[in-house]
Tab-separated table of C-alpha atoms in Angstrom:
chain	number	residue	atom	x	y	z
X	1	MET	CA	-2.148	194.928	177.079
X	2	GLN	CA	0.465	192.398	176.057
X	3	ASP	CA	4.023	193.005	174.871
X	4	GLU	CA	4.608	193.768	171.222
X	5	TRP	CA	5.264	191.329	168.388
X	6	GLN	CA	8.877	191.420	167.166
X	7	CYS	CA	9.822	191.039	163.508
X	8	LEU	CA	12.674	188.507	163.308
X	9	SER	CA	13.170	188.589	159.531
X	10	GLN	CA	11.478	189.493	156.252
X	11	GLU	CA	11.444	187.294	153.161
X	12	ALA	CA	10.451	188.568	149.704
X	13	GLY	CA	7.608	186.629	148.091
X	14	PRO	CA	6.302	186.397	144.539
X	15	ASP	CA	5.106	189.304	142.415
X	16	LEU	CA	1.310	188.957	142.061
X	17	LYS	CA	0.642	191.774	139.557
X	18	LEU	CA	-1.647	193.655	141.988
X	19	PHE	CA	0.665	192.958	144.937
X	20	ARG	CA	4.146	192.020	145.946
X	21	ALA	CA	3.979	189.276	148.572
X	22	ARG	CA	6.271	189.322	151.622
X	23	PHE	CA	6.614	186.974	154.569
X	24	ASP	CA	7.470	188.481	157.968
X	25	LEU	CA	8.762	186.072	160.594
X	26	MET	CA	7.114	187.395	163.759
X	27	LYS	CA	7.780	186.423	167.381
X	28	ASN	CA	4.560	186.071	169.372
X	29	PRO	CA	4.789	188.032	172.680
X	30	ARG	CA	2.292	185.619	174.297
X	31	ASN	CA	4.259	182.382	173.878
X	32	GLY	CA	7.597	183.244	172.208
X	33	ALA	CA	6.695	181.135	169.148
X	34	SER	CA	7.727	182.474	165.764
X	35	GLU	CA	5.209	182.536	162.927
X	36	ARG	CA	5.531	183.384	159.222
X	37	MET	CA	2.982	186.099	158.389
X	38	LEU	CA	1.912	187.038	154.855
X	39	VAL	CA	1.860	190.716	153.885
X	40	LEU	CA	0.633	191.843	150.456
X	41	ASP	CA	2.380	195.110	149.648
X	42	SER	CA	0.526	197.534	147.378
X	43	PRO	CA	-0.174	201.264	146.891
X	44	ASP	CA	-3.200	202.887	148.528
X	45	SER	CA	-6.457	203.097	146.631
X	46	VAL	CA	-9.379	205.540	146.551
X	47	ASN	CA	-13.091	205.457	146.039
X	48	VAL	CA	-15.509	208.299	145.451
X	49	VAL	CA	-19.071	209.092	146.565
X	50	PRO	CA	-20.128	211.184	143.537
X	51	ILE	CA	-23.300	213.274	144.055
X	52	THR	CA	-24.746	214.621	140.822
X	53	THR	CA	-26.325	218.055	140.447
X	54	ASP	CA	-29.724	216.290	140.394
X	55	GLY	CA	-29.178	214.448	143.699
X	56	LYS	CA	-28.075	211.012	142.543
X	57	ILE	CA	-25.069	208.877	143.502
X	58	VAL	CA	-23.003	207.536	140.605
X	59	PHE	CA	-21.931	203.865	140.600
X	60	VAL	CA	-20.054	201.549	138.278
X	61	ARG	CA	-21.308	198.105	137.404
X	62	GLN	CA	-18.581	195.674	136.390
X	63	TYR	CA	-17.563	192.041	136.390
X	64	ARG	CA	-15.306	191.128	139.320
X	65	PHE	CA	-12.917	188.247	138.790
X	66	GLY	CA	-12.660	187.231	142.456
X	67	ILE	CA	-16.346	186.344	142.891
X	68	GLU	CA	-17.006	185.758	139.147
X	69	ASP	CA	-20.031	188.024	139.218
X	70	HIS	CA	-21.058	191.631	138.593
X	71	THR	CA	-21.030	194.186	141.398
X	72	LEU	CA	-22.356	197.686	141.879
X	73	GLU	CA	-19.530	199.769	143.374
X	74	LEU	CA	-18.479	203.340	143.857
X	75	PRO	CA	-15.956	204.472	141.227
X	76	GLY	CA	-12.336	204.189	142.322
X	77	GLY	CA	-9.005	202.505	141.844
X	78	ILE	CA	-5.356	202.429	142.767
X	79	VAL	CA	-3.468	205.692	143.302
X	80	ASP	CA	-0.815	206.140	140.590
X	81	PRO	CA	2.888	206.459	141.492
X	82	GLY	CA	3.677	210.068	142.468
X	83	GLU	CA	-0.003	210.992	142.648
X	84	GLY	CA	-1.784	212.166	145.822
X	85	HIS	CA	-4.952	210.305	146.759
X	86	GLU	CA	-7.144	213.374	146.110
X	87	GLN	CA	-5.721	213.553	142.574
X	88	GLY	CA	-6.290	209.817	142.224
X	89	ALA	CA	-9.938	210.284	143.221
X	90	ILE	CA	-10.460	213.115	140.696
X	91	ARG	CA	-8.783	211.039	137.964
X	92	GLU	CA	-10.651	207.794	138.695
X	93	LEU	CA	-14.049	209.525	138.746
X	94	ARG	CA	-13.307	211.105	135.362
X	95	GLU	CA	-11.754	207.999	133.749
X	96	GLU	CA	-14.312	205.447	134.993
X	97	THR	CA	-17.482	207.520	134.651
X	98	GLY	CA	-16.751	210.748	132.752
X	99	GLY	CA	-17.782	212.673	135.888
X	100	ILE	CA	-16.389	216.097	136.847
X	101	ALA	CA	-17.115	217.556	140.310
X	102	LEU	CA	-17.354	221.136	141.623
X	103	ASN	CA	-16.372	220.293	145.226
X	104	TRP	CA	-14.214	217.617	146.791
X	105	SER	CA	-14.051	216.750	150.491
X	106	TYR	CA	-12.287	213.965	152.356
X	107	LEU	CA	-14.343	211.286	154.127
X	108	GLY	CA	-11.388	209.463	155.738
X	109	ALA	CA	-9.633	206.161	155.149
X	110	ILE	CA	-9.724	202.549	156.337
X	111	PRO	CA	-7.161	199.741	155.931
X	112	SER	CA	-7.977	197.715	152.796
X	113	ASN	CA	-7.628	194.614	154.982
X	114	PRO	CA	-5.444	195.124	158.087
X	115	VAL	CA	-4.747	191.399	158.434
X	116	PHE	CA	-2.568	190.898	155.345
X	117	MET	CA	-2.528	194.156	153.335
X	118	ASN	CA	-0.487	197.276	154.118
X	119	SER	CA	-2.609	199.635	151.998
X	120	TYR	CA	-5.467	201.962	152.861
X	121	ILE	CA	-8.511	203.006	150.877
X	122	HIS	CA	-9.264	206.737	150.986
X	123	HIS	CA	-12.862	207.865	150.625
X	124	TRP	CA	-13.679	211.142	148.840
X	125	LEU	CA	-16.976	212.972	148.503
X	126	ALA	CA	-17.480	214.651	145.109
X	127	GLU	CA	-20.346	217.150	144.943
X	128	GLY	CA	-21.899	218.971	142.021
X	129	VAL	CA	-20.957	216.158	139.660
X	130	SER	CA	-21.824	216.477	135.958
X	131	MET	CA	-21.128	213.715	133.470
X	132	SER	CA	-19.340	216.105	131.140
X	133	ALA	CA	-16.034	214.348	130.369
X	134	GLN	CA	-15.197	211.300	128.280
X	135	GLN	CA	-14.955	207.864	129.945
X	136	GLU	CA	-11.353	206.545	129.477
X	137	LEU	CA	-11.141	202.920	130.555
X	138	ASP	CA	-7.973	200.852	130.997
X	139	THR	CA	-7.524	197.918	128.621
X	140	GLY	CA	-8.536	195.532	131.429
X	141	GLU	CA	-11.780	197.355	132.343
X	142	ALA	CA	-15.378	197.101	131.121
X	143	VAL	CA	-17.662	199.339	133.150
X	144	ASP	CA	-21.298	200.475	132.986
X	145	VAL	CA	-22.177	203.745	134.729
X	146	VAL	CA	-25.448	204.004	136.665
X	147	ALA	CA	-26.874	206.533	139.150
X	148	TYR	CA	-29.490	206.191	141.887
X	149	PRO	CA	-31.224	208.782	144.107
X	150	VAL	CA	-29.499	209.316	147.473
X	151	GLU	CA	-32.466	207.957	149.475
X	152	ASP	CA	-32.480	204.814	147.339
X	153	VAL	CA	-28.781	204.256	147.999
X	154	LYS	CA	-29.306	204.695	151.734
X	155	ASN	CA	-32.008	202.005	151.677
X	156	ARG	CA	-29.765	199.632	149.718
X	157	LEU	CA	-26.953	200.238	152.201
X	158	LEU	CA	-29.151	199.501	155.222
X	159	GLU	CA	-30.563	196.394	153.506
X	160	GLY	CA	-27.045	195.051	152.966
X	161	SER	CA	-27.225	194.872	149.188
X	162	PHE	CA	-23.740	196.226	148.323
X	163	GLN	CA	-21.141	193.531	147.643
X	164	HIS	CA	-17.849	195.352	148.270
X	165	PRO	CA	-16.835	196.213	151.859
X	166	HIS	CA	-15.005	199.361	150.650
X	167	THR	CA	-18.164	200.679	148.971
X	168	VAL	CA	-20.084	199.979	152.195
X	169	ASN	CA	-17.547	201.873	154.296
X	170	ALA	CA	-17.430	204.908	151.983
X	171	LEU	CA	-21.231	205.150	151.878
X	172	LEU	CA	-21.450	204.793	155.652
X	173	ARG	CA	-18.887	207.640	156.024
X	174	TYR	CA	-20.973	209.779	153.671
X	175	PHE	CA	-24.372	209.109	155.265
X	176	SER	CA	-23.110	209.446	158.832
X	177	THR	CA	-21.095	212.652	158.287
X	178	GLN	CA	-24.147	214.185	156.536
X	179	GLN	CA	-26.315	213.072	159.477
X	180	LEU	CA	-28.498	211.138	157.026
X	181	ILE	CA	-27.984	207.996	159.106
X	182	LYS	CA	-28.268	208.183	162.902
Q	1	MET	CA	-25.293	195.725	129.780
Q	2	GLN	CA	-22.228	194.475	127.966
Q	3	ASP	CA	-21.375	190.916	126.940
Q	4	GLU	CA	-19.695	188.666	129.450
Q	5	TRP	CA	-15.984	188.202	130.089
Q	6	GLN	CA	-14.676	184.838	128.865
Q	7	CYS	CA	-12.043	182.834	130.728
Q	8	LEU	CA	-9.412	181.733	128.180
Q	9	SER	CA	-7.152	179.797	130.571
Q	10	GLN	CA	-6.237	179.402	134.240
Q	11	GLU	CA	-2.697	179.258	135.580
Q	12	ALA	CA	-1.837	178.060	139.097
Q	13	GLY	CA	0.133	180.602	141.136
Q	14	PRO	CA	2.192	180.349	144.318
Q	15	ASP	CA	0.956	179.071	147.681
Q	16	LEU	CA	0.755	182.092	150.035
Q	17	LYS	CA	-0.109	180.279	153.296
Q	18	LEU	CA	-3.443	182.145	153.692
Q	19	PHE	CA	-4.209	181.828	149.970
Q	20	ARG	CA	-3.449	179.930	146.828
Q	21	ALA	CA	-2.877	182.401	143.989
Q	22	ARG	CA	-4.295	181.772	140.517
Q	23	PHE	CA	-4.145	183.788	137.305
Q	24	ASP	CA	-7.174	183.726	135.002
Q	25	LEU	CA	-6.602	184.879	131.445
Q	26	MET	CA	-9.818	186.803	130.711
Q	27	LYS	CA	-11.081	188.158	127.400
Q	28	ASN	CA	-12.566	191.652	127.751
Q	29	PRO	CA	-16.026	191.831	126.065
Q	30	ARG	CA	-15.526	195.594	125.471
Q	31	ASN	CA	-12.379	195.419	123.317
Q	32	GLY	CA	-11.457	191.728	122.859
Q	33	ALA	CA	-8.170	192.236	124.717
Q	34	SER	CA	-7.026	189.444	127.003
Q	35	GLU	CA	-5.831	190.288	130.502
Q	36	ARG	CA	-4.248	188.181	133.253
Q	37	MET	CA	-6.349	188.568	136.418
Q	38	LEU	CA	-5.205	187.574	139.906
Q	39	VAL	CA	-7.528	185.469	142.073
Q	40	LEU	CA	-6.615	184.549	145.664
Q	41	ASP	CA	-8.377	181.310	146.485
Q	42	SER	CA	-9.274	180.715	150.148
Q	43	PRO	CA	-12.040	179.300	152.367
Q	44	ASP	CA	-14.833	181.553	153.642
Q	45	SER	CA	-14.470	183.261	156.999
Q	46	VAL	CA	-16.866	184.366	159.735
Q	47	ASN	CA	-17.163	187.129	162.263
Q	48	VAL	CA	-19.492	187.441	165.221
Q	49	VAL	CA	-21.420	190.313	166.858
Q	50	PRO	CA	-21.475	188.942	170.443
Q	51	ILE	CA	-23.995	190.646	172.765
Q	52	THR	CA	-23.402	189.880	176.427
Q	53	THR	CA	-26.163	189.325	178.982
Q	54	ASP	CA	-25.364	192.831	180.336
Q	55	GLY	CA	-25.776	194.576	176.959
Q	56	LYS	CA	-22.194	194.892	175.766
Q	57	ILE	CA	-20.544	193.913	172.473
Q	58	VAL	CA	-17.390	191.786	172.763
Q	59	PHE	CA	-14.316	192.702	170.697
Q	60	VAL	CA	-10.781	191.417	170.306
Q	61	ARG	CA	-7.792	193.693	170.310
Q	62	GLN	CA	-4.790	192.301	168.440
Q	63	TYR	CA	-1.734	193.225	166.419
Q	64	ARG	CA	-2.344	193.056	162.661
Q	65	PHE	CA	0.666	192.332	160.492
Q	66	GLY	CA	-0.666	194.065	157.359
Q	67	ILE	CA	-0.882	197.556	158.893
Q	68	GLU	CA	1.674	196.877	161.675
Q	69	ASP	CA	-0.692	198.208	164.314
Q	70	HIS	CA	-3.344	197.047	166.779
Q	71	THR	CA	-7.005	196.920	165.793
Q	72	LEU	CA	-10.288	196.481	167.600
Q	73	GLU	CA	-12.295	193.863	165.701
Q	74	LEU	CA	-15.192	191.513	166.144
Q	75	PRO	CA	-14.079	187.962	166.952
Q	76	GLY	CA	-13.846	185.675	163.934
Q	77	GLY	CA	-11.640	183.670	161.648
Q	78	ILE	CA	-11.455	181.199	158.806
Q	79	VAL	CA	-14.002	178.358	158.596
Q	80	ASP	CA	-12.270	174.996	159.111
Q	81	PRO	CA	-12.376	172.293	156.411
Q	82	GLY	CA	-15.657	170.348	156.657
Q	83	GLU	CA	-17.148	172.852	159.096
Q	84	GLY	CA	-20.270	174.941	158.384
Q	85	HIS	CA	-19.934	178.696	158.852
Q	86	GLU	CA	-22.339	178.704	161.821
Q	87	GLN	CA	-20.146	176.099	163.550
Q	88	GLY	CA	-17.116	178.209	162.636
Q	89	ALA	CA	-18.726	181.240	164.290
Q	90	ILE	CA	-19.549	179.309	167.478
Q	91	ARG	CA	-16.000	177.905	167.605
Q	92	GLU	CA	-14.227	181.203	166.901
Q	93	LEU	CA	-16.230	183.069	169.566
Q	94	ARG	CA	-15.340	180.406	172.130
Q	95	GLU	CA	-11.673	180.033	171.136
Q	96	GLU	CA	-10.856	183.744	170.761
Q	97	THR	CA	-12.863	185.113	173.706
Q	98	GLY	CA	-14.140	182.256	175.881
Q	99	GLY	CA	-17.694	183.379	175.025
Q	100	ILE	CA	-20.700	181.033	174.869
Q	101	ALA	CA	-24.031	182.276	173.433
Q	102	LEU	CA	-27.653	181.269	174.076
Q	103	ASN	CA	-28.946	182.311	170.620
Q	104	TRP	CA	-27.389	182.500	167.178
Q	105	SER	CA	-28.850	184.239	164.132
Q	106	TYR	CA	-27.435	184.918	160.689
Q	107	LEU	CA	-26.765	188.515	159.598
Q	108	GLY	CA	-25.752	187.692	156.002
Q	109	ALA	CA	-22.491	187.656	154.075
Q	110	ILE	CA	-20.362	189.921	151.873
Q	111	PRO	CA	-17.458	189.082	149.537
Q	112	SER	CA	-14.154	189.453	151.427
Q	113	ASN	CA	-12.958	191.528	148.463
Q	114	PRO	CA	-14.779	190.778	145.182
Q	115	VAL	CA	-11.930	192.150	143.057
Q	116	PHE	CA	-9.327	189.459	143.743
Q	117	MET	CA	-10.686	187.071	146.431
Q	118	ASN	CA	-13.231	184.295	145.899
Q	119	SER	CA	-14.217	184.000	149.568
Q	120	TYR	CA	-17.076	185.486	151.565
Q	121	ILE	CA	-17.273	186.599	155.180
Q	122	HIS	CA	-20.404	185.452	157.024
Q	123	HIS	CA	-21.736	187.608	159.843
Q	124	TRP	CA	-23.392	185.983	162.876
Q	125	LEU	CA	-25.238	187.569	165.785
Q	126	ALA	CA	-24.636	185.831	169.125
Q	127	GLU	CA	-27.025	186.820	171.916
Q	128	GLY	CA	-27.017	186.036	175.618
Q	129	VAL	CA	-23.230	185.703	175.630
Q	130	SER	CA	-21.464	184.777	178.860
Q	131	MET	CA	-17.694	184.560	179.124
Q	132	SER	CA	-17.881	181.095	180.646
Q	133	ALA	CA	-15.436	179.035	178.530
Q	134	GLN	CA	-11.658	178.998	178.320
Q	135	GLN	CA	-9.894	181.113	175.672
Q	136	GLU	CA	-7.940	178.730	173.335
Q	137	LEU	CA	-5.691	180.703	171.024
Q	138	ASP	CA	-3.761	179.370	168.024
Q	139	THR	CA	0.022	179.484	168.267
Q	140	GLY	CA	0.048	182.512	165.953
Q	141	GLU	CA	-2.495	184.566	167.945
Q	142	ALA	CA	-2.219	187.026	170.837
Q	143	VAL	CA	-5.582	188.558	171.628
Q	144	ASP	CA	-7.031	190.815	174.338
Q	145	VAL	CA	-10.781	190.635	174.920
Q	146	VAL	CA	-12.726	193.847	175.603
Q	147	ALA	CA	-16.445	194.735	175.684
Q	148	TYR	CA	-18.280	198.037	175.176
Q	149	PRO	CA	-21.928	199.039	175.653
Q	150	VAL	CA	-24.022	198.745	172.467
Q	151	GLU	CA	-24.681	202.524	172.282
Q	152	ASP	CA	-20.955	203.193	172.557
Q	153	VAL	CA	-20.236	200.809	169.681
Q	154	LYS	CA	-22.885	202.488	167.538
Q	155	ASN	CA	-21.216	205.878	168.116
Q	156	ARG	CA	-17.789	204.469	167.240
Q	157	LEU	CA	-19.225	202.938	164.064
Q	158	LEU	CA	-20.829	206.216	162.936
Q	159	GLU	CA	-17.629	208.131	163.767
Q	160	GLY	CA	-15.618	205.798	161.546
Q	161	SER	CA	-13.277	204.524	164.248
Q	162	PHE	CA	-13.191	200.806	163.324
Q	163	GLN	CA	-10.213	199.777	161.205
Q	164	HIS	CA	-11.409	196.570	159.534
Q	165	PRO	CA	-14.027	196.770	156.746
Q	166	HIS	CA	-15.461	193.360	157.748
Q	167	THR	CA	-16.063	194.550	161.313
Q	168	VAL	CA	-17.771	197.666	159.910
Q	169	ASN	CA	-20.045	195.596	157.669
Q	170	ALA	CA	-21.040	193.147	160.411
Q	171	LEU	CA	-21.848	195.979	162.841
Q	172	LEU	CA	-23.857	197.805	160.172
Q	173	ARG	CA	-25.843	194.584	159.506
Q	174	TYR	CA	-26.506	194.265	163.251
Q	175	PHE	CA	-27.543	197.885	163.866
Q	176	SER	CA	-29.683	198.129	160.736
Q	177	THR	CA	-31.516	194.808	161.186
Q	178	GLN	CA	-32.234	195.781	164.828
Q	179	GLN	CA	-33.492	199.186	163.603
Q	180	LEU	CA	-30.911	200.850	165.863
Q	181	ILE	CA	-29.574	202.762	162.846
Q	182	LYS	CA	-32.037	204.364	160.427
């Protein structure tokens, strides 16, 4: 194992709406060279694996501005200021889909992107979900709610059909902790 | 399915070294409201599942500036201008690890993050890898090379121990296409 990188200075970067950019001047332990590294600072986010009372997994279908196409993703979003990530998960499931769950359990977290983001995405399992609340979308959202049988979702996961790495990781946490994937 | 979002205007944003930021003013088909959406424009990247001649998978251990911690990741990086992503994969494996492969096959791609990035990460399987070339790191890199038996890597994947969603997705593509995960 090599020596550690040293942070020589930090420089504030532009506000990017979703992120505040920062540049850290880092000294490379391998060669002593200093390098300006981008960090996008943002709050943690959550996503939810919602299992309905009739054995389906709830997804949201929406247009994503990065790839200019629609995706099928687990419901989720950014944790609000002062909110815990479990509360964020409960809120996002209700707001995006109208879903209310009987049981919540934590599936763990992964860095959103460890290279240039300092946030994590927390995965929550919601069981006994009924679509009994009102969908409450933000002004900037347009979301269709769909649900597929668990076995169907497992096949789609193994075929590589999901288009968001955070949805893939949450589903893999769910299927592996339930011993449905081995 | 709802109507489509319309792009009303595009505004160039700051250069962020890894990305060029852009703001797209988008009209929401649900409510007619216009919203300024961040897009980080960057080239595609690649990562590689390198299987050695003695049945191990090669990883790189490095400090990641986003999370300020070390990660274990598959080798990879950004595709160079004018380079195809297969060539990028071959180059990154050699430069980061010194590895040379006998066979290359494509495992597919996933959006880096469909919400605010327009790039994809392409996953390549490299078989018959021998560590026969010289590691050639960029000035801004410090990387340790490690290798673990395939079964070991599968267990780590199912336990949720990898800390980069792109490494998780590439390994899941490998294990599921090889029918090693079902």
